[in-house]
Amino acid sequence: QDQLVESGGGSVQFGGSLRLSCAGSGFTLNDYSIAWFRQAPGKTREGVSCIDKGSGTTYYPDSMAGRFTVSRDNVRNTVYLQMNSLKPEDTGTYYCARGRYYCPGYENIAWVNSWGQGTQVTVSY
């Protein structure tokens, strides 16, 4: 059974860093575009990055560009999200997701055909 398994979440102080991992099980991650989403309490789920299958072209919302970096390790069948200069508003549950298409349009959750279980990120002052 195909699965996405996130890890690497935790608690960090303002300005700190975390690296999240999304491991693929039962399928090859590089055959799909993979995105990261997050959801804060009481808010809708939002896309924070995407990496295209094959080419590895990356996409970010303007608010995350320069702080977040998505990458892929094809040997480990894992996608990473490096998050730097974290702020309290980055707090939430982070999900990786497998897409139906290439990344453009990934922010629409209808793009997703499989979700991971999520990992919690908490940033405090």
Coordinates of C-alpha atoms in Angstrom, one line a residue:
Q1 CA 0.0 0.0 0.0
D2 CA 1.3 3.4 -1.0
Q3 CA 2.1 5.6 2.0
L4 CA 3.7 9.0 2.8
V5 CA 5.3 9.2 6.2
E6 CA 6.4 12.6 7.6
S7 CA 8.9 13.1 10.5
G8 CA 11.0 15.8 11.9
G9 CA 8.5 18.1 13.5
G10 CA 9.0 19.5 17.0
S11 CA 9.2 22.6 19.1
V12 CA 11.7 25.4 18.3
Q13 CA 12.2 29.0 19.3
F14 CA 11.7 32.0 17.1
G15 CA 14.5 32.2 14.5
G16 CA 15.3 28.5 14.7
S17 CA 15.3 25.8 12.0
L18 CA 13.7 22.4 11.4
R19 CA 14.0 19.9 8.6
L20 CA 10.9 17.8 7.9
S21 CA 11.1 14.5 6.0
C22 CA 8.5 12.8 3.8
A23 CA 9.4 9.2 3.1
G24 CA 7.6 7.3 0.3
S25 CA 6.6 3.7 0.9
G26 CA 5.3 1.3 -1.8
F27 CA 6.0 3.7 -4.6
T28 CA 8.8 5.9 -6.1
L29 CA 8.6 9.5 -5.0
N30 CA 10.3 10.8 -8.1
D31 CA 7.4 9.5 -10.2
Y32 CA 5.2 12.1 -8.7
S33 CA 5.3 15.8 -7.8
I34 CA 5.3 16.2 -4.0
A35 CA 4.0 19.2 -2.1
W36 CA 4.1 20.3 1.5
F37 CA 1.0 21.9 3.1
R38 CA 0.4 23.2 6.6
Q39 CA -2.6 23.8 8.7
A40 CA -2.8 26.1 11.8
P41 CA -5.6 25.7 14.3
G42 CA -8.8 27.3 13.0
K43 CA -7.3 28.0 9.6
T44 CA -7.5 26.4 6.2
R45 CA -4.8 24.1 4.9
E46 CA -2.3 26.0 2.7
G47 CA 0.5 25.0 0.3
V48 CA 4.0 25.9 1.4
S49 CA 6.2 24.3 -1.3
C50 CA 6.2 21.8 -4.2
I51 CA 8.8 19.9 -6.1
D52 CA 8.1 18.6 -9.6
K53 CA 8.6 15.0 -10.6
G54 CA 11.6 14.4 -12.9
S55 CA 13.0 17.9 -13.2
G56 CA 12.9 18.8 -9.5
T57 CA 11.7 22.3 -10.3
T58 CA 10.5 23.9 -7.0
Y59 CA 7.7 26.3 -6.2
Y60 CA 7.0 28.4 -3.1
P61 CA 4.5 31.1 -2.1
D62 CA 6.1 34.5 -1.9
S63 CA 5.8 34.5 1.9
M64 CA 8.0 31.4 2.2
A65 CA 10.5 32.0 -0.5
G66 CA 14.0 32.4 1.0
R67 CA 13.1 30.7 4.3
F68 CA 11.8 27.3 3.1
T69 CA 13.6 24.9 0.8
V70 CA 12.2 21.7 -0.6
S71 CA 14.5 19.0 -2.0
R72 CA 14.4 15.3 -2.9
D73 CA 16.8 12.4 -2.3
N74 CA 15.9 9.7 -4.8
V75 CA 18.2 7.1 -3.2
R76 CA 16.4 7.5 0.1
N77 CA 13.0 8.0 -1.6
T78 CA 12.5 11.0 0.6
V79 CA 11.5 14.6 0.1
Y80 CA 12.7 17.2 2.6
L81 CA 11.5 20.6 3.7
Q82 CA 14.2 22.8 5.3
M83 CA 12.6 25.6 7.3
N84 CA 14.8 28.5 8.5
S85 CA 14.1 31.7 10.4
L86 CA 11.0 30.2 11.8
K87 CA 8.2 32.4 13.3
P88 CA 5.3 31.7 15.6
E89 CA 3.0 32.0 12.7
D90 CA 4.7 29.0 11.1
T91 CA 3.1 26.9 13.8
G92 CA 0.8 24.1 12.6
T93 CA 0.6 20.6 11.4
Y94 CA 2.7 20.0 8.3
Y95 CA 1.6 17.4 5.7
C96 CA 3.3 16.1 2.6
A97 CA 1.1 15.2 -0.3
R98 CA 1.4 13.4 -3.6
G99 CA 0.0 15.2 -6.6
R100 CA -2.0 14.2 -9.6
Y101 CA -0.1 16.5 -11.9
Y102 CA 2.9 18.8 -12.1
C103 CA 3.3 21.4 -9.4
P104 CA 1.5 24.5 -11.0
G105 CA -1.8 24.7 -9.2
Y106 CA -0.7 22.5 -6.2
E107 CA -2.2 25.1 -3.8
N108 CA -5.6 23.8 -4.6
I109 CA -6.0 20.6 -2.5
A110 CA -7.9 19.0 -5.4
W111 CA -4.4 18.6 -6.8
V112 CA -3.6 16.0 -4.1
N113 CA -4.3 12.3 -4.5
S114 CA -2.6 11.1 -1.3
W115 CA -1.8 12.7 2.1
G116 CA 0.7 11.8 4.8
Q117 CA -0.4 11.7 8.4
G118 CA 1.1 15.1 9.4
T119 CA 3.8 16.2 11.8
Q120 CA 3.4 19.1 14.3
V121 CA 5.7 22.2 14.3
T122 CA 5.5 24.6 17.1
V123 CA 7.4 27.9 17.1
S124 CA 7.5 30.1 20.2
Y125 CA 9.2 33.2 21.4

